[in-house]
């Protein structure tokens, strides 16, 4: 025969933002640390090697910050004009940066003066990067050229003059030392091969390209420009995979999460959006105080650093995980207790007798199964017996999950035993019930059940009213609540009447009314005699 | 169907199983229960119905095993006969004609030639227990008019009579007193409960009685839930009783175990209580049996109990209080709100079942297929409790979706309403809850319909409610990157001048939706949800609404409460015709244009079948039922019939079933009910499917080994056996019980002949060579036969084997064939 069916707990849809694993993940950061820089933060780059320092390019300086430091641990300020795009080499020991005057400078992290200076661009160099073999540097400048430099002898190897406007972004492939990509204000993204003298691939973005990003595998290219973020399939010869339009201002920076599962984009509309790289749907979004120019994620997404136009660097650190072990856990049976006998193989002459798995029941369900109705109600009201200490603070169950309490009250009513469960309580116990009623009576989703319970309580305890000041006070509170609610409903009805009049004056288009309607009046509750 | 008889109303299954206590066979392999005019024999292991014993012409009211021959069964009926059956073969052995209505039957091992029955002779409500002497004459029908009076003024129910202590006394209860009649002394003692006159204890009426099998102890059940154990009742003064109290409501039935060590009781709580040693402390429970326990019976072997429940179910329970089998008929305990539906997948009839469940009932096999738990809450069976009722249900999208509505209304203002949408899962072959909608409307939902058009890309559901709105629900994609999901959301809310919406209906192609608002019918476009037109006839509220189908799809039919049937033409938007007909049920046939309407008058219900295109009905049948018909449904036939007569053509592709107020399921048929039932050729089914018990492992192995040895020696014949079994004459002969067969000498030639003929059809030349082999075979066959019918064997068949094997002349053969023909009919008549 069928076993005991547990009480159906009414679930209510959670309003507002849906809680998903992504929101949980991306909200699990501490409040941001704000660091004021000298000018707009145009680039943030994390060192790929521990201790994962990051270089922040702002105005004519490059600051290197440690992971938790709020003061720069190192500063490069040998720039005559604005510096751009300070980027770490893969080993984290060299840093390259472009500058407004057309120079490209290579720094040693430990040193102060530039190791190399690459001269050749005539205008501002906005993008520089190391190639995958670590010995070359790619740079793109406002003179429409892209140049490849050799580090050891600081010579220019190649120059590409295919872009017809400023080259503002680029990146080198992490796998192939000869491949790199640049994006330009001429709306194109071009892929260059150092072995040939011209571009091997060109895609039309449609807007001035502000940022490009290659996936670690090199198969997918992401470009950002205008309000669009576009994903291109490189292996299909630059076919557009998806075009995302989730920002309402220019997208300025792109970044991949460390797992490669999520793509982040920052924009002048002060938002950072997180996309899933499988479905390209927005799964999360951050808000910032100012327009975002640069964005970087640390190793394992430990830190999010965002640079903004107002020169503020916002640094968010992930919350530490090891906080939950605060309460001493009760010792549970060992794992082998649970698997005991489970892996026994049936022998030839054995008869296997299966014992049906015992269904886990909540405590209130166990009480209800045995028809201990008052106890079940106490359980969900979470009455702490014989402990005055706890009475001052409210019980947890009723505050966090009132729907369970309401469902149990409903179930008791369905069984026709609600009056029995509510009767015979002393001052302390009845005040618990009343506390719950006061807190939840005015909620429309609980009201029908709780009003019924309140009526039953009033009927039962009417003869003894006046004997306990505590309970009397609660009754008065309840009365006030009900009166307030009635007033409120009356006001609502008045508003509804006014709106009806307004609608009536307007010409009715159709024979139907799709007007949302509130419930016609709160069922009048009994006045409480005090 | 070649010949055409008159169409008549026939009952189709769904008969009550819980009318009387079920009876176990002596070996606990079979269980018998009365079921309308029949007695049904079920296997206790497989739950399969093995036989249906036909013969009584009225309700069967009692069955008992023959105490002298435990392979026979007595049954009594309101038609005034007692019949003796051989239940293993399902054959009527004897009929005793008593002449007056018999209400219950009892047998006693001590009273060998008589049985006890309850009759009411003079006045309609005074019942007597009498003993009937059954004469031993050998004829098929015997008059049994020799009645001797035992007890007067007894209760009609057999639960209120019990024979005790090997038939020394009989106890009967009625209202507030218990009377005990001693057969030896021929005296009656009467015990009245001391407090019975006291108003305060007015609820301690007797409800049932049971007697201890060996001791002088009577247990009686009472209205207030108490069980009293009476002892020492030989003395009118010194009698004593003790009380056992656990039930909080009426004790419905009591039974002692075979040894008398424990007492079983049951009632409305649906809990079987076993009282050990008749003490209050020692009790065991078997809870959650689903519905009120009506009867309890115990198998003579003592290993099984069974409980009959008010929801038309018999549960077979092991000695250790573990339910082992459930025999479930059509649940008829409660009123039907959902109406009759057909599950498009299983073609099963779907309606309210157990509380909170939807039952799927196979019309072909008269068997419940399964129960779908809709409400999914613990069922508390208590008098006066307002339960959550499953009020509406509908199938959509070819059985892929099921919508259900449940409601509970305690007071006028407090309505709990919930709509659930279930999706059919192909993997689990069942319905899975998809969407739960709380309070879909502010007031009761009056109608529910799916758009069943074939081309509709999006499943659509419409609900109409008393709150004046109808809502359109559509299936939407609810999936995101984390999960794939679909759910139902409200797409459109429509109303018409705040009138209550009473009916809704989609046209066949799904392009139009008709919703009736009290007296007015509104037509909506199902794409834009625009109101297209309205019809109003001012002839009362619309009770039924349906579109015509196929060639008649331009018509809309509405039946009003004032007894007018209207047909509107949707092309001209005008009334096509109307007729004065008080329609109770209106159902369109899914396979044709026909529409069946059942009208209600003071005399009875009449059936009209018509096409919407013409107001003249195709077929009229008056007086189909004396009661009010509540629901009807067309069930598509698996194999279309071919009635040529115009009046019956509407039955060609579908069959019409309807349910009356007393919840009997009826249909129209030209065949007699016996023909309709599925052939029950599952003889001795239980025998072959023996359970594998520990004993089986011990003993069965030896037997298997023996069998294997035997098999080795008899390998040849095993190859040959299937051949012989194919011949109908032989199988007929083997499956007919020996005691009803004519003498062996008479059958022998026929038997042999049939064997010869079978060979002849294969290859005539082989016969002369095979003669010797055949001789062997025959002897083996006879062995086989002996094994087969061992149980019923009274006369020996040994003569059959060693018989004359000679070539028959052609004329002789012809004669024998003729003979066989005659013989067949004679066997078939049994």
mmCIF file of N, CA and C in Angstrom, chain A residues 97-202:
data_model
loop_
_atom_site.group_PDB
_atom_site.id
_atom_site.type_symbol
_atom_site.label_atom_id
_atom_site.label_comp_id
_atom_site.label_asym_id
_atom_site.label_seq_id
_atom_site.Cartn_x
_atom_site.Cartn_y
_atom_site.Cartn_z
ATOM 1 N N UNK A 97 54.619 48.560 -23.099
ATOM 2 C CA UNK A 97 53.574 49.572 -23.107
ATOM 3 C C UNK A 97 53.797 50.508 -24.290
ATOM 4 N N UNK A 98 52.694 50.987 -24.857
ATOM 5 C CA UNK A 98 52.786 51.986 -25.916
ATOM 6 C C UNK A 98 52.613 53.363 -25.308
ATOM 7 N N UNK A 99 52.782 54.378 -26.137
ATOM 8 C CA UNK A 99 52.583 55.710 -25.570
ATOM 9 C C UNK A 99 52.068 56.650 -26.646
ATOM 10 N N UNK A 100 51.614 57.763 -26.203
ATOM 11 C CA UNK A 100 50.970 58.736 -27.079
ATOM 12 C C UNK A 100 51.955 59.276 -28.125
ATOM 13 N N UNK A 101 53.235 59.317 -27.752
ATOM 14 C CA UNK A 101 54.201 59.892 -28.685
ATOM 15 C C UNK A 101 54.698 58.896 -29.733
ATOM 16 N N UNK A 102 54.152 57.720 -29.755
ATOM 17 C CA UNK A 102 54.490 56.776 -30.806
ATOM 18 C C UNK A 102 55.562 55.783 -30.408
ATOM 19 N N UNK A 103 56.073 55.858 -29.206
ATOM 20 C CA UNK A 103 57.098 54.920 -28.767
ATOM 21 C C UNK A 103 56.499 53.692 -28.117
ATOM 22 N N UNK A 104 57.229 52.610 -28.195
ATOM 23 C CA UNK A 104 56.853 51.388 -27.502
ATOM 24 C C UNK A 104 58.008 51.069 -26.562
ATOM 25 N N UNK A 105 57.717 50.881 -25.270
ATOM 26 C CA UNK A 105 58.785 50.672 -24.309
ATOM 27 C C UNK A 105 58.616 49.330 -23.631
ATOM 28 N N UNK A 106 59.743 48.710 -23.429
ATOM 29 C CA UNK A 106 59.753 47.398 -22.790
ATOM 30 C C UNK A 106 60.453 47.550 -21.451
ATOM 31 N N UNK A 107 59.767 47.045 -20.390
ATOM 32 C CA UNK A 107 60.323 47.196 -19.045
ATOM 33 C C UNK A 107 60.591 45.826 -18.445
ATOM 34 N N UNK A 108 61.588 45.789 -17.623
ATOM 35 C CA UNK A 108 61.769 44.656 -16.740
ATOM 36 C C UNK A 108 60.980 44.968 -15.476
ATOM 37 N N UNK A 109 60.285 43.951 -14.901
ATOM 38 C CA UNK A 109 59.433 44.203 -13.746
ATOM 39 C C UNK A 109 60.270 44.713 -12.576
ATOM 40 N N UNK A 110 61.485 44.189 -12.460
ATOM 41 C CA UNK A 110 62.294 44.586 -11.315
ATOM 42 C C UNK A 110 63.006 45.931 -11.567
ATOM 43 N N UNK A 111 63.182 46.267 -12.831
ATOM 44 C CA UNK A 111 63.910 47.495 -13.111
ATOM 45 C C UNK A 111 63.013 48.705 -13.152
ATOM 46 N N UNK A 112 63.626 49.828 -13.492
ATOM 47 C CA UNK A 112 62.847 51.043 -13.521
ATOM 48 C C UNK A 112 62.908 51.680 -14.916
ATOM 49 N N UNK A 113 64.110 51.701 -15.483
ATOM 50 C CA UNK A 113 64.274 52.281 -16.813
ATOM 51 C C UNK A 113 63.881 51.257 -17.860
ATOM 52 N N UNK A 114 63.413 51.728 -19.022
ATOM 53 C CA UNK A 114 63.021 50.778 -20.066
ATOM 54 C C UNK A 114 64.204 49.975 -20.582
ATOM 55 N N UNK A 115 63.950 48.695 -20.809
ATOM 56 C CA UNK A 115 64.981 47.811 -21.348
ATOM 57 C C UNK A 115 65.213 48.120 -22.820
ATOM 58 N N UNK A 116 64.115 48.240 -23.530
ATOM 59 C CA UNK A 116 64.171 48.503 -24.957
ATOM 60 C C UNK A 116 63.195 49.622 -25.282
ATOM 61 N N UNK A 117 63.496 50.306 -26.314
ATOM 62 C CA UNK A 117 62.562 51.287 -26.848
ATOM 63 C C UNK A 117 62.444 51.041 -28.333
ATOM 64 N N UNK A 118 61.223 50.821 -28.795
ATOM 65 C CA UNK A 118 60.995 50.562 -30.215
ATOM 66 C C UNK A 118 60.465 51.834 -30.833
ATOM 67 N N UNK A 119 61.268 52.441 -31.707
ATOM 68 C CA UNK A 119 60.837 53.672 -32.356
ATOM 69 C C UNK A 119 60.480 53.373 -33.796
ATOM 70 N N UNK A 120 59.434 53.932 -34.267
ATOM 71 C CA UNK A 120 59.048 53.658 -35.657
ATOM 72 C C UNK A 120 57.644 54.138 -35.935
ATOM 73 N N UNK A 121 56.750 54.069 -34.949
ATOM 74 C CA UNK A 121 55.392 54.572 -35.152
ATOM 75 C C UNK A 121 55.429 56.077 -35.116
ATOM 76 N N UNK A 122 54.602 56.661 -35.952
ATOM 77 C CA UNK A 122 54.575 58.105 -35.990
ATOM 78 C C UNK A 122 53.470 58.684 -35.116
ATOM 79 N N UNK A 123 52.556 57.864 -34.747
ATOM 80 C CA UNK A 123 51.464 58.380 -33.922
ATOM 81 C C UNK A 123 51.277 57.468 -32.715
ATOM 82 N N UNK A 124 50.288 57.816 -31.903
ATOM 83 C CA UNK A 124 50.082 57.119 -30.624
ATOM 84 C C UNK A 124 49.913 55.618 -30.824
ATOM 85 N N UNK A 125 50.591 54.856 -29.976
ATOM 86 C CA UNK A 125 50.462 53.398 -30.023
ATOM 87 C C UNK A 125 49.473 52.984 -28.940
ATOM 88 N N UNK A 126 48.336 52.482 -29.377
ATOM 89 C CA UNK A 126 47.287 52.137 -28.411
ATOM 90 C C UNK A 126 47.305 50.674 -28.029
ATOM 91 N N UNK A 127 47.943 49.852 -28.796
ATOM 92 C CA UNK A 127 47.907 48.419 -28.461
ATOM 93 C C UNK A 127 49.275 47.793 -28.677
ATOM 94 N N UNK A 128 49.700 47.023 -27.706
ATOM 95 C CA UNK A 128 50.936 46.238 -27.811
ATOM 96 C C UNK A 128 50.698 44.877 -27.192
ATOM 97 N N UNK A 129 51.386 43.886 -27.681
ATOM 98 C CA UNK A 129 51.240 42.558 -27.085
ATOM 99 C C UNK A 129 52.481 41.739 -27.417
ATOM 100 N N UNK A 130 52.752 40.749 -26.573
ATOM 101 C CA UNK A 130 53.824 39.801 -26.844
ATOM 102 C C UNK A 130 53.273 38.665 -27.679
ATOM 103 N N UNK A 131 54.086 38.175 -28.578
ATOM 104 C CA UNK A 131 53.653 36.991 -29.328
ATOM 105 C C UNK A 131 53.899 35.753 -28.477
ATOM 106 N N UNK A 132 53.410 34.610 -29.015
ATOM 107 C CA UNK A 132 53.451 33.395 -28.211
ATOM 108 C C UNK A 132 54.881 32.914 -27.965
ATOM 109 N N UNK A 133 55.837 33.291 -28.825
ATOM 110 C CA UNK A 133 57.218 32.832 -28.609
ATOM 111 C C UNK A 133 57.997 33.732 -27.654
ATOM 112 N N UNK A 134 57.368 34.749 -27.097
ATOM 113 C CA UNK A 134 57.908 35.658 -26.083
ATOM 114 C C UNK A 134 58.993 36.597 -26.610
ATOM 115 N N UNK A 135 59.440 36.469 -27.838
ATOM 116 C CA UNK A 135 60.578 37.276 -28.291
ATOM 117 C C UNK A 135 60.169 38.387 -29.247
ATOM 118 N N UNK A 136 58.911 38.476 -29.500
ATOM 119 C CA UNK A 136 58.455 39.531 -30.392
ATOM 120 C C UNK A 136 57.341 40.318 -29.740
ATOM 121 N N UNK A 137 57.219 41.536 -30.218
ATOM 122 C CA UNK A 137 56.152 42.402 -29.734
ATOM 123 C C UNK A 137 55.370 42.900 -30.947
ATOM 124 N N UNK A 138 54.069 42.898 -30.804
ATOM 125 C CA UNK A 138 53.194 43.418 -31.851
ATOM 126 C C UNK A 138 52.672 44.755 -31.379
ATOM 127 N N UNK A 139 52.615 45.712 -32.241
ATOM 128 C CA UNK A 139 52.044 46.990 -31.828
ATOM 129 C C UNK A 139 51.183 47.534 -32.942
ATOM 130 N N UNK A 140 50.160 48.254 -32.548
ATOM 131 C CA UNK A 140 49.278 48.896 -33.515
ATOM 132 C C UNK A 140 49.154 50.357 -33.133
ATOM 133 N N UNK A 141 49.115 51.249 -34.137
ATOM 134 C CA UNK A 141 49.167 52.676 -33.816
ATOM 135 C C UNK A 141 48.149 53.457 -34.622
ATOM 136 N N UNK A 142 48.022 54.721 -34.268
ATOM 137 C CA UNK A 142 47.075 55.598 -34.928
ATOM 138 C C UNK A 142 47.547 55.994 -36.332
ATOM 139 N N UNK A 143 48.789 55.623 -36.680
ATOM 140 C CA UNK A 143 49.238 55.884 -38.047
ATOM 141 C C UNK A 143 48.819 54.774 -39.000
ATOM 142 N N UNK A 144 47.822 54.001 -38.601
ATOM 143 C CA UNK A 144 47.178 52.938 -39.382
ATOM 144 C C UNK A 144 48.080 51.719 -39.574
ATOM 145 N N UNK A 145 49.250 51.703 -38.943
ATOM 146 C CA UNK A 145 50.147 50.580 -39.193
ATOM 147 C C UNK A 145 50.180 49.626 -38.013
ATOM 148 N N UNK A 146 50.529 48.408 -38.354
ATOM 149 C CA UNK A 146 50.755 47.380 -37.358
ATOM 150 C C UNK A 146 52.186 46.923 -37.559
ATOM 151 N N UNK A 147 52.960 46.884 -36.461
ATOM 152 C CA UNK A 147 54.366 46.520 -36.603
ATOM 153 C C UNK A 147 54.705 45.355 -35.695
ATOM 154 N N UNK A 148 55.638 44.559 -36.171
ATOM 155 C CA UNK A 148 56.149 43.436 -35.394
ATOM 156 C C UNK A 148 57.607 43.746 -35.072
ATOM 157 N N UNK A 149 57.969 43.650 -33.769
ATOM 158 C CA UNK A 149 59.303 44.030 -33.309
ATOM 159 C C UNK A 149 60.011 42.801 -32.759
ATOM 160 N N UNK A 150 61.305 42.833 -32.929
ATOM 161 C CA UNK A 150 62.130 41.799 -32.332
ATOM 162 C C UNK A 150 62.697 42.357 -31.037
ATOM 163 N N UNK A 151 62.569 41.587 -29.944
ATOM 164 C CA UNK A 151 63.004 42.116 -28.648
ATOM 165 C C UNK A 151 64.535 42.145 -28.535
ATOM 166 N N UNK A 152 65.229 41.046 -28.834
ATOM 167 C CA UNK A 152 66.670 41.042 -28.575
ATOM 168 C C UNK A 152 67.417 42.216 -29.217
ATOM 169 N N UNK A 153 67.146 42.497 -30.504
ATOM 170 C CA UNK A 153 67.903 43.593 -31.096
ATOM 171 C C UNK A 153 67.047 44.818 -31.376
ATOM 172 N N UNK A 154 65.856 44.845 -30.746
ATOM 173 C CA UNK A 154 64.920 45.979 -30.833
ATOM 174 C C UNK A 154 64.780 46.536 -32.245
ATOM 175 N N UNK A 155 64.610 45.594 -33.192
ATOM 176 C CA UNK A 155 64.444 45.990 -34.584
ATOM 177 C C UNK A 155 63.002 45.753 -35.020
ATOM 178 N N UNK A 156 62.593 46.511 -35.945
ATOM 179 C CA UNK A 156 61.284 46.289 -36.565
ATOM 180 C C UNK A 156 61.432 45.180 -37.596
ATOM 181 N N UNK A 157 60.580 44.198 -37.526
ATOM 182 C CA UNK A 157 60.677 43.085 -38.470
ATOM 183 C C UNK A 157 59.736 43.297 -39.637
ATOM 184 N N UNK A 158 58.506 43.610 -39.299
ATOM 185 C CA UNK A 158 57.487 43.694 -40.344
ATOM 186 C C UNK A 158 56.589 44.892 -40.083
ATOM 187 N N UNK A 159 56.046 45.410 -41.143
ATOM 188 C CA UNK A 159 55.042 46.466 -41.020
ATOM 189 C C UNK A 159 53.873 46.114 -41.924
ATOM 190 N N UNK A 160 52.679 46.210 -41.359
ATOM 191 C CA UNK A 160 51.460 45.962 -42.139
ATOM 192 C C UNK A 160 50.714 47.268 -42.255
ATOM 193 N N UNK A 161 50.395 47.619 -43.482
ATOM 194 C CA UNK A 161 49.697 48.887 -43.673
ATOM 195 C C UNK A 161 48.343 48.624 -44.318
ATOM 196 N N UNK A 162 47.628 47.699 -43.796
ATOM 197 C CA UNK A 162 46.360 47.347 -44.433
ATOM 198 C C UNK A 162 45.174 48.085 -43.857
ATOM 199 N N UNK A 163 45.301 48.522 -42.602
ATOM 200 C CA UNK A 163 44.166 49.231 -42.005
ATOM 201 C C UNK A 163 44.074 50.624 -42.581
ATOM 202 N N UNK A 164 42.853 51.114 -42.640
ATOM 203 C CA UNK A 164 42.648 52.432 -43.207
ATOM 204 C C UNK A 164 42.224 53.427 -42.132
ATOM 205 N N UNK A 165 42.360 53.036 -40.878
ATOM 206 C CA UNK A 165 42.035 53.973 -39.805
ATOM 207 C C UNK A 165 42.868 53.568 -38.592
ATOM 208 N N UNK A 166 42.652 54.252 -37.464
ATOM 209 C CA UNK A 166 43.420 53.976 -36.247
ATOM 210 C C UNK A 166 43.328 52.493 -35.881
ATOM 211 N N UNK A 167 44.453 51.964 -35.476
ATOM 212 C CA UNK A 167 44.429 50.606 -34.931
ATOM 213 C C UNK A 167 44.397 50.766 -33.415
ATOM 214 N N UNK A 168 43.327 50.322 -32.809
ATOM 215 C CA UNK A 168 43.140 50.603 -31.390
ATOM 216 C C UNK A 168 43.196 49.355 -30.507
ATOM 217 N N UNK A 169 43.154 48.191 -31.086
ATOM 218 C CA UNK A 169 43.163 47.008 -30.235
ATOM 219 C C UNK A 169 43.806 45.860 -30.997
ATOM 220 N N UNK A 170 44.274 44.895 -30.246
ATOM 221 C CA UNK A 170 44.878 43.736 -30.887
ATOM 222 C C UNK A 170 45.253 42.705 -29.847
ATOM 223 N N UNK A 171 45.506 41.535 -30.330
ATOM 224 C CA UNK A 171 46.020 40.531 -29.423
ATOM 225 C C UNK A 171 46.730 39.466 -30.232
ATOM 226 N N UNK A 172 47.689 38.820 -29.587
ATOM 227 C CA UNK A 172 48.442 37.785 -30.263
ATOM 228 C C UNK A 172 47.891 36.431 -29.875
ATOM 229 N N UNK A 173 48.023 35.491 -30.811
ATOM 230 C CA UNK A 173 47.551 34.145 -30.510
ATOM 231 C C UNK A 173 48.437 33.532 -29.432
ATOM 232 N N UNK A 174 47.822 32.755 -28.570
ATOM 233 C CA UNK A 174 48.584 32.156 -27.487
ATOM 234 C C UNK A 174 49.219 30.849 -27.929
ATOM 235 N N UNK A 175 48.836 30.342 -29.071
ATOM 236 C CA UNK A 175 49.336 29.051 -29.518
ATOM 237 C C UNK A 175 50.359 29.203 -30.640
ATOM 238 N N UNK A 176 50.054 30.042 -31.590
ATOM 239 C CA UNK A 176 50.923 30.182 -32.754
ATOM 240 C C UNK A 176 51.735 31.473 -32.617
ATOM 241 N N UNK A 177 53.085 31.407 -32.627
ATOM 242 C CA UNK A 177 53.887 32.633 -32.443
ATOM 243 C C UNK A 177 53.795 33.587 -33.623
ATOM 244 N N UNK A 178 53.257 33.138 -34.730
ATOM 245 C CA UNK A 178 53.237 33.982 -35.914
ATOM 246 C C UNK A 178 51.917 34.710 -36.120
ATOM 247 N N UNK A 179 50.905 34.316 -35.375
ATOM 248 C CA UNK A 179 49.584 34.871 -35.638
ATOM 249 C C UNK A 179 49.253 35.962 -34.631
ATOM 250 N N UNK A 180 48.657 37.030 -35.109
ATOM 251 C CA UNK A 180 48.106 38.053 -34.217
ATOM 252 C C UNK A 180 46.975 38.778 -34.924
ATOM 253 N N UNK A 181 46.194 39.436 -34.108
ATOM 254 C CA UNK A 181 44.949 40.032 -34.609
ATOM 255 C C UNK A 181 44.918 41.482 -34.197
ATOM 256 N N UNK A 182 44.431 42.321 -35.072
ATOM 257 C CA UNK A 182 44.247 43.719 -34.705
ATOM 258 C C UNK A 182 42.866 44.170 -35.124
ATOM 259 N N UNK A 183 42.358 45.069 -34.345
ATOM 260 C CA UNK A 183 41.074 45.677 -34.670
ATOM 261 C C UNK A 183 41.275 47.158 -34.858
ATOM 262 N N UNK A 184 40.508 47.721 -35.782
ATOM 263 C CA UNK A 184 40.781 49.108 -36.143
ATOM 264 C C UNK A 184 39.478 49.885 -36.227
ATOM 265 N N UNK A 185 39.634 51.209 -36.273
ATOM 266 C CA UNK A 185 38.451 52.065 -36.421
ATOM 267 C C UNK A 185 37.897 52.026 -37.838
ATOM 268 N N UNK A 186 38.587 51.342 -38.746
ATOM 269 C CA UNK A 186 38.008 51.181 -40.082
ATOM 270 C C UNK A 186 36.994 50.034 -40.117
ATOM 271 N N UNK A 187 36.527 49.630 -38.947
ATOM 272 C CA UNK A 187 35.458 48.631 -38.771
ATOM 273 C C UNK A 187 35.904 47.201 -39.061
ATOM 274 N N UNK A 188 37.194 46.976 -39.268
ATOM 275 C CA UNK A 188 37.597 45.608 -39.588
ATOM 276 C C UNK A 188 38.484 45.045 -38.485
ATOM 277 N N UNK A 189 38.459 43.754 -38.435
ATOM 278 C CA UNK A 189 39.388 43.021 -37.601
ATOM 279 C C UNK A 189 40.205 42.173 -38.561
ATOM 280 N N UNK A 190 41.536 42.279 -38.448
ATOM 281 C CA UNK A 190 42.374 41.549 -39.398
ATOM 282 C C UNK A 190 43.291 40.608 -38.648
ATOM 283 N N UNK A 191 43.499 39.467 -39.254
ATOM 284 C CA UNK A 191 44.448 38.527 -38.698
ATOM 285 C C UNK A 191 45.692 38.536 -39.586
ATOM 286 N N UNK A 192 46.835 38.670 -38.920
ATOM 287 C CA UNK A 192 48.083 38.718 -39.673
ATOM 288 C C UNK A 192 48.933 37.508 -39.355
ATOM 289 N N UNK A 193 49.704 37.112 -40.345
ATOM 290 C CA UNK A 193 50.646 36.020 -40.143
ATOM 291 C C UNK A 193 52.032 36.599 -40.395
ATOM 292 N N UNK A 194 52.929 36.405 -39.440
ATOM 293 C CA UNK A 194 54.275 36.967 -39.573
ATOM 294 C C UNK A 194 55.041 36.330 -40.713
ATOM 295 N N UNK A 195 54.608 35.195 -41.161
ATOM 296 C CA UNK A 195 55.334 34.503 -42.228
ATOM 297 C C UNK A 195 54.985 35.071 -43.594
ATOM 298 N N UNK A 196 53.860 35.754 -43.691
ATOM 299 C CA UNK A 196 53.502 36.387 -44.953
ATOM 300 C C UNK A 196 53.498 37.887 -44.735
ATOM 301 N N UNK A 197 53.370 38.609 -45.784
ATOM 302 C CA UNK A 197 53.478 40.044 -45.632
ATOM 303 C C UNK A 197 52.119 40.744 -45.659
ATOM 304 N N UNK A 198 51.094 39.969 -45.681
ATOM 305 C CA UNK A 198 49.785 40.625 -45.639
ATOM 306 C C UNK A 198 48.840 39.824 -44.742
ATOM 307 N N UNK A 199 47.653 40.424 -44.514
ATOM 308 C CA UNK A 199 46.704 39.786 -43.596
ATOM 309 C C UNK A 199 46.169 38.504 -44.225
ATOM 310 N N UNK A 200 45.883 37.554 -43.359
ATOM 311 C CA UNK A 200 45.353 36.293 -43.857
ATOM 312 C C UNK A 200 43.844 36.233 -43.726
ATOM 313 N N UNK A 201 43.282 37.109 -42.914
ATOM 314 C CA UNK A 201 41.836 37.059 -42.690
ATOM 315 C C UNK A 201 41.361 38.446 -42.285
ATOM 316 N N UNK A 202 40.202 38.789 -42.757
ATOM 317 C CA UNK A 202 39.662 40.081 -42.366
ATOM 318 C C UNK A 202 38.164 39.933 -42.182
#
